[in-house]
PDB file of C-alpha atoms in Angstrom:
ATOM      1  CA  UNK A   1     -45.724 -13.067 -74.227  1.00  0.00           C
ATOM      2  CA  UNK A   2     -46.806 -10.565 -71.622  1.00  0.00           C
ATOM      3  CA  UNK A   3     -43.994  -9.129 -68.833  1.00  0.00           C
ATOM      4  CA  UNK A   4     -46.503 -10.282 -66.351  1.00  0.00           C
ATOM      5  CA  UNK A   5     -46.072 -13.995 -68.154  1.00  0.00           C
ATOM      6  CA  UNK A   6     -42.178 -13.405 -68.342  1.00  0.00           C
ATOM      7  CA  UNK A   7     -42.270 -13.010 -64.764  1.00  0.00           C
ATOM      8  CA  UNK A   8     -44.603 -15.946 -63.532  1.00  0.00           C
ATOM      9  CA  UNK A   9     -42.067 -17.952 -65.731  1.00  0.00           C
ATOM     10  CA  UNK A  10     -38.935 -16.881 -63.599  1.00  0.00           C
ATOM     11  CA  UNK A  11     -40.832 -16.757 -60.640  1.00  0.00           C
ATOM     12  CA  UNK A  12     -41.261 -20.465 -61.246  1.00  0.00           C
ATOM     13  CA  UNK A  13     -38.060 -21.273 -62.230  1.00  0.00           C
ATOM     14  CA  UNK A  14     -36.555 -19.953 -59.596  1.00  0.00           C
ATOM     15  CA  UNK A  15     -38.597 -21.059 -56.599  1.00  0.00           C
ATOM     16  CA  UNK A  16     -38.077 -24.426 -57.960  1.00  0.00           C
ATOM     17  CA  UNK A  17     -34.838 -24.433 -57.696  1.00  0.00           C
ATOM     18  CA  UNK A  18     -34.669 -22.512 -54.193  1.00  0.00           C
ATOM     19  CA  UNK A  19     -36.998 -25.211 -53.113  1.00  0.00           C
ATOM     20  CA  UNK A  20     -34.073 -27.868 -53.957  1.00  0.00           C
ATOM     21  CA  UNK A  21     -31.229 -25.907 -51.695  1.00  0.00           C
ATOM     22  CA  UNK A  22     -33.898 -25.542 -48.676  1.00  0.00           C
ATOM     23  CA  UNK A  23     -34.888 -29.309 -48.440  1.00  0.00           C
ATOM     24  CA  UNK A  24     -30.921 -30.138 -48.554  1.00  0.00           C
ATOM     25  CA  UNK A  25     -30.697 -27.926 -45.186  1.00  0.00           C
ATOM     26  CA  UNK A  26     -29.671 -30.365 -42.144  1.00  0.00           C
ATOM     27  CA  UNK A  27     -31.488 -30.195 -38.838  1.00  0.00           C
ATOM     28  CA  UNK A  28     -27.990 -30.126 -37.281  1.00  0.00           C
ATOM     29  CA  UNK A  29     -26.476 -27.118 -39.944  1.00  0.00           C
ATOM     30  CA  UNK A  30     -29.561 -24.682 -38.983  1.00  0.00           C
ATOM     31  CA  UNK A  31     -27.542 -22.322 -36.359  1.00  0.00           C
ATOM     32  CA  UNK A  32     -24.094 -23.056 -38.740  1.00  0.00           C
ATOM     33  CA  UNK A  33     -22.245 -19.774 -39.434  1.00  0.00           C
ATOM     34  CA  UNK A  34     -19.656 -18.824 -41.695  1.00  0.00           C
ATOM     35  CA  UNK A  35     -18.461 -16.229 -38.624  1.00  0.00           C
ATOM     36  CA  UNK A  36     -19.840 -14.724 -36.225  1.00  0.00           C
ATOM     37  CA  UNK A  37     -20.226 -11.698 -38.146  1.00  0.00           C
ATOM     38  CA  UNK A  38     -22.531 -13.642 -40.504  1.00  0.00           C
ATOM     39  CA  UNK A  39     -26.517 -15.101 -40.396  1.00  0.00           C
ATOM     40  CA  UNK A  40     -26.528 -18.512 -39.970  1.00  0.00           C
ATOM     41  CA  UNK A  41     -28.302 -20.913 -42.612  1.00  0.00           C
ATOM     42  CA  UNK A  42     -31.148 -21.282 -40.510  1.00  0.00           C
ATOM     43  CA  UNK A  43     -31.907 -17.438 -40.489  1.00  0.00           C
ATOM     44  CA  UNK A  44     -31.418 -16.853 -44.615  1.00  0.00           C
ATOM     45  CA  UNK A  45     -33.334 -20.154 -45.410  1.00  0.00           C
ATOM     46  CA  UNK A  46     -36.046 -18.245 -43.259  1.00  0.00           C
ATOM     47  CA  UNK A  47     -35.337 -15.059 -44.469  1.00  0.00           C
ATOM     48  CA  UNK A  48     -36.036 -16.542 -48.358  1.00  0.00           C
ATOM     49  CA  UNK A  49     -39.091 -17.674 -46.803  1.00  0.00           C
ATOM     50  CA  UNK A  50     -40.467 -14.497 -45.883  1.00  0.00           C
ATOM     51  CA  UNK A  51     -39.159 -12.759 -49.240  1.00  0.00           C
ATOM     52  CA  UNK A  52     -41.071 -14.787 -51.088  1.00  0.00           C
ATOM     53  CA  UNK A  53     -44.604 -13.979 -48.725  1.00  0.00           C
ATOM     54  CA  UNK A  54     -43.746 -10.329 -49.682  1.00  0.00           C
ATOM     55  CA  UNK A  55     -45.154 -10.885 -53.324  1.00  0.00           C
ATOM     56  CA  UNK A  56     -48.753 -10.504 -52.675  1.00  0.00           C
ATOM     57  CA  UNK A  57     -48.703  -7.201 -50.421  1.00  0.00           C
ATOM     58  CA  UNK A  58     -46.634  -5.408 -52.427  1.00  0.00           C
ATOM     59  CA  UNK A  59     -49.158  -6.237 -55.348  1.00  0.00           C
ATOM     60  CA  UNK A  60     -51.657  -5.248 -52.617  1.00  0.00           C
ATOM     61  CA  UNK A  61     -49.931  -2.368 -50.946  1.00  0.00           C
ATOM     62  CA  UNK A  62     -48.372   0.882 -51.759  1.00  0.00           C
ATOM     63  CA  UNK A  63     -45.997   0.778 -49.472  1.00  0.00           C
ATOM     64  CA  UNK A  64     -44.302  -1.112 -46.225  1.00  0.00           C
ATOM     65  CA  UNK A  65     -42.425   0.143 -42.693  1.00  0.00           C
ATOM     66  CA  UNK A  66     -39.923  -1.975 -41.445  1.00  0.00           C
ATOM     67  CA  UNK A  67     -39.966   0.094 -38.294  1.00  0.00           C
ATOM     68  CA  UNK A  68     -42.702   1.825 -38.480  1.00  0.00           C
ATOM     69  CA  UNK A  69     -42.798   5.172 -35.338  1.00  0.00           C
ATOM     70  CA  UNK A  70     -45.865   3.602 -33.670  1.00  0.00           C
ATOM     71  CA  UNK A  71     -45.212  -0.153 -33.746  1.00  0.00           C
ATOM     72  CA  UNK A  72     -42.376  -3.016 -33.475  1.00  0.00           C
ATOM     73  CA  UNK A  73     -39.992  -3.314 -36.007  1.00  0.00           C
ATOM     74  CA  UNK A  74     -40.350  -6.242 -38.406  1.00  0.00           C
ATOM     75  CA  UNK A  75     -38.482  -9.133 -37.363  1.00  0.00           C
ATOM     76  CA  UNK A  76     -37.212 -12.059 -39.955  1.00  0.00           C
ATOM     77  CA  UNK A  77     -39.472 -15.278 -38.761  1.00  0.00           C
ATOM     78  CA  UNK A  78     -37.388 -17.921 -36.340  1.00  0.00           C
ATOM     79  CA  UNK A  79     -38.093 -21.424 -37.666  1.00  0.00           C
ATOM     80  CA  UNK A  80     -35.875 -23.461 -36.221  1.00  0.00           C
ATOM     81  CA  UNK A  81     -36.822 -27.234 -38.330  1.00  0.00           C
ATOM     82  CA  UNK A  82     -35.928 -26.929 -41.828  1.00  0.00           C
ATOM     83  CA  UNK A  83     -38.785 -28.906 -42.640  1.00  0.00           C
ATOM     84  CA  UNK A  84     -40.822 -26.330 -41.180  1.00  0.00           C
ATOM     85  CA  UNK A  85     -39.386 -24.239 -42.870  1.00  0.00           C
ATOM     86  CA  UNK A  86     -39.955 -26.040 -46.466  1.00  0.00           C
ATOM     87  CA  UNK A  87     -43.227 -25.691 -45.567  1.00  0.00           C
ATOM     88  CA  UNK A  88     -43.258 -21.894 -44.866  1.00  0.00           C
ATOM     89  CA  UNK A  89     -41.713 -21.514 -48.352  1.00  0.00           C
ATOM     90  CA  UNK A  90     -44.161 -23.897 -49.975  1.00  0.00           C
ATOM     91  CA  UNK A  91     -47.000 -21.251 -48.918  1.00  0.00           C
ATOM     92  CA  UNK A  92     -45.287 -18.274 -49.694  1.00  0.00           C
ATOM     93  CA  UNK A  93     -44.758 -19.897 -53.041  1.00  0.00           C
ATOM     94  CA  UNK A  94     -48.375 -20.498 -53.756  1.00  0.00           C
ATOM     95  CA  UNK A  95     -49.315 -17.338 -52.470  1.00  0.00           C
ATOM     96  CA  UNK A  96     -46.721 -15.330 -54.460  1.00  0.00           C
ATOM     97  CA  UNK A  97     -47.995 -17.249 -57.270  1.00  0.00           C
ATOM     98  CA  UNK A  98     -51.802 -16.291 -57.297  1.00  0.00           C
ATOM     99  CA  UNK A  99     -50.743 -13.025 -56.468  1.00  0.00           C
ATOM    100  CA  UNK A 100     -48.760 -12.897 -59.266  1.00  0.00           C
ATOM    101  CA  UNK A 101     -51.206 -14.568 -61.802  1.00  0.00           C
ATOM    102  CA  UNK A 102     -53.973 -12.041 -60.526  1.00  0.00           C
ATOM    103  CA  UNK A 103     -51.828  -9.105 -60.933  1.00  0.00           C
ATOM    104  CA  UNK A 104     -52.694  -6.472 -63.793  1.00  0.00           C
ATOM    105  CA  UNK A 105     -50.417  -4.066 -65.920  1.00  0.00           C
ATOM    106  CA  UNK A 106     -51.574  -1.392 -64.314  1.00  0.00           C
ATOM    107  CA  UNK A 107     -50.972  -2.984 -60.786  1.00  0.00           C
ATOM    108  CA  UNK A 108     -47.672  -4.294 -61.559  1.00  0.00           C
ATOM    109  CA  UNK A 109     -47.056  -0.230 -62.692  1.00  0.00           C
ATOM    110  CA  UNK A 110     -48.271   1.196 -59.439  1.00  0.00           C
ATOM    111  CA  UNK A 111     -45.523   2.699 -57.250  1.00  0.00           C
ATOM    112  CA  UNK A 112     -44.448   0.923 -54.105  1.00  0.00           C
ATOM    113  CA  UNK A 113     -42.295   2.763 -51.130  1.00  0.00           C
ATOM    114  CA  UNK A 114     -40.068   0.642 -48.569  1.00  0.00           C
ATOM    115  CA  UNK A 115     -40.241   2.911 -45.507  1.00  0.00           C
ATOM    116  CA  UNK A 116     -38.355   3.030 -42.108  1.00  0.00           C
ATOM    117  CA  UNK A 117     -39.132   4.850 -38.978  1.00  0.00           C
ATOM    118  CA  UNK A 118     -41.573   6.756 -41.481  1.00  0.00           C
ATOM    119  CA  UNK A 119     -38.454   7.988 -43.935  1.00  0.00           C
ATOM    120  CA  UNK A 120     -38.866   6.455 -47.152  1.00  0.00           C
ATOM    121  CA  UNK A 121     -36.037   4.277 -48.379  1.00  0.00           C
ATOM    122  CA  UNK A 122     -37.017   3.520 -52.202  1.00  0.00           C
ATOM    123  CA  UNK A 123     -39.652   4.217 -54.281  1.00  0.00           C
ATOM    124  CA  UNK A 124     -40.257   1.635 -57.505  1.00  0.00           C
ATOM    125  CA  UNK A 125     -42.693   0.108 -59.597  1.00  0.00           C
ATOM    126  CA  UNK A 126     -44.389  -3.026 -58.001  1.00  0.00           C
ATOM    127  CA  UNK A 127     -43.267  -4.487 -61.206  1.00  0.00           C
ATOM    128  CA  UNK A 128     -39.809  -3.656 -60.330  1.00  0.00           C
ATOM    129  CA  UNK A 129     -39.815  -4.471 -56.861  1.00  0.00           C
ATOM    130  CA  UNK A 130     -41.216  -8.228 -57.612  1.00  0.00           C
ATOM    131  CA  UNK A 131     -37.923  -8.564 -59.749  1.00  0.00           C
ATOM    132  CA  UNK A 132     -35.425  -7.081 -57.788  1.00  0.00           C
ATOM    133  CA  UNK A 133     -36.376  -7.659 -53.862  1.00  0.00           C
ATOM    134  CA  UNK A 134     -38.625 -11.065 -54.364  1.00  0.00           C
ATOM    135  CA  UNK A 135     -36.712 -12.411 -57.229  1.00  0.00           C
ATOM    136  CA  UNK A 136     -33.082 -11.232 -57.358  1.00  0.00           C
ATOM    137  CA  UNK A 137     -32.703 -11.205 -53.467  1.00  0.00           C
ATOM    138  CA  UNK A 138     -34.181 -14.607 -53.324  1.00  0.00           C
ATOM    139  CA  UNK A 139     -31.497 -15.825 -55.794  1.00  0.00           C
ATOM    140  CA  UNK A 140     -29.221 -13.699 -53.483  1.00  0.00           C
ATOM    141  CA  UNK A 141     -29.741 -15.167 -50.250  1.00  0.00           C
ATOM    142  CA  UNK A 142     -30.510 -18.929 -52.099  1.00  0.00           C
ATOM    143  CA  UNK A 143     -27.007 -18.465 -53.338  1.00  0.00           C
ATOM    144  CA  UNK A 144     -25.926 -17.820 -49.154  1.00  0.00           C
ATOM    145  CA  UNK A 145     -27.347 -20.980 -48.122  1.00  0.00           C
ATOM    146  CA  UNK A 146     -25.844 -22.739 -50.569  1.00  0.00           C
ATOM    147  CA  UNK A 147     -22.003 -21.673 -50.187  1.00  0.00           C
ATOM    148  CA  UNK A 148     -22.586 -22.352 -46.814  1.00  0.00           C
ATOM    149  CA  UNK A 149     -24.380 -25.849 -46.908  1.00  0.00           C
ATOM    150  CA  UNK A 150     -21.247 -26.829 -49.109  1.00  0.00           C
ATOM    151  CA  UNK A 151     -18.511 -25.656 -46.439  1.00  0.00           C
ATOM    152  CA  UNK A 152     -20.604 -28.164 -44.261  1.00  0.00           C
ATOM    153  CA  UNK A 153     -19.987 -30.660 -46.282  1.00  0.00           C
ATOM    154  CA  UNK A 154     -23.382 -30.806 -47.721  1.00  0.00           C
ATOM    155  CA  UNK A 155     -23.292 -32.270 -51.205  1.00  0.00           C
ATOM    156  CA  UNK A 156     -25.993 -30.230 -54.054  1.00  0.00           C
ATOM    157  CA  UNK A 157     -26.187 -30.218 -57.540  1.00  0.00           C
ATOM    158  CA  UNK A 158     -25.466 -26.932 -58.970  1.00  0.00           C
ATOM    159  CA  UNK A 159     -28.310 -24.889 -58.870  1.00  0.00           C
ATOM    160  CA  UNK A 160     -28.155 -23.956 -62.683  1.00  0.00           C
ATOM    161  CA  UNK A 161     -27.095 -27.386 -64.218  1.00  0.00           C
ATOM    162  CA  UNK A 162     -29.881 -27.674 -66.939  1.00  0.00           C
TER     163      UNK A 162
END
């Protein structure tokens, strides 16, 4: 089995069962912190959101400025209506996906550079950045909204129980 097949595997493992935490978010939990010092579940259920819509231009891209020295800083989407917000994943899923299926060796080798203000941050393979800052920080945040859906109350089945 290919790396590139290894991946689409996880990949869809994984979004599956972020899918499950983000429909159990409550209209009324969105804005819930842990503290103030913390993102509330609304902002890391959107925040998986847009992780998962990086797939296809870092397969596309060499590179990305999260505030680049002639424009606005990214900002992490708002979506306020977890349903809304099911839906945002849903098309990031299926565009990461396709991405992902069209993706060559050689592309998946290609370096990719996370830049701010113009100063490089990281350089990695695409390959690499696909598992560790689509994958693994999806899991990471998933993991977020999860701990804090349970200290509101909200009852899930663990995310790993098969």
């Amino acid at each position: 089995m290919s790396h590139r097949q290894l991946m689409i595997d996880e990949f869809d493992d994984e979004m599956a069962r972020t899918r499950k935490i983000l429909a159990a978010v409550p209209a009324d939990r969105v804005a819930w912190k842990l503290d103030p010092k913390t993102q509330s579940i609304g902002w890391n259920a959107n925040h998986i959101a847009e992780i998962v819509g990086w797939t296809s231009d870092i397969l596309s891209q060499s590179e990305f400025d999260l505030a680049p020295v002639d424009g606005p800083a990214y900002k992490t989407p708002e979506i306020e209506d977890p349903k809304h917000i099911v839906e945002n994943f849903d098309s990031a899923v299926a565009t990461a996906r396709a991405a992902l299926l069209n993706a060559s060796a050689e592309t998946l080798a290609e370096d990719w550079t996370m830049k701010m203000g113009g100063q490089p941050l990281f350089t990695m393979t695409k390959g690499a950045c696909i598992r560790r800052w689509v994958l693994n920080h999806t899991v990471h945040h998933r993991a977020i909204v999860s701990l804090y859906l349970r200290h509101c109350g909200v009852e899930l089945t663990p995310v790993y129980d098969e």
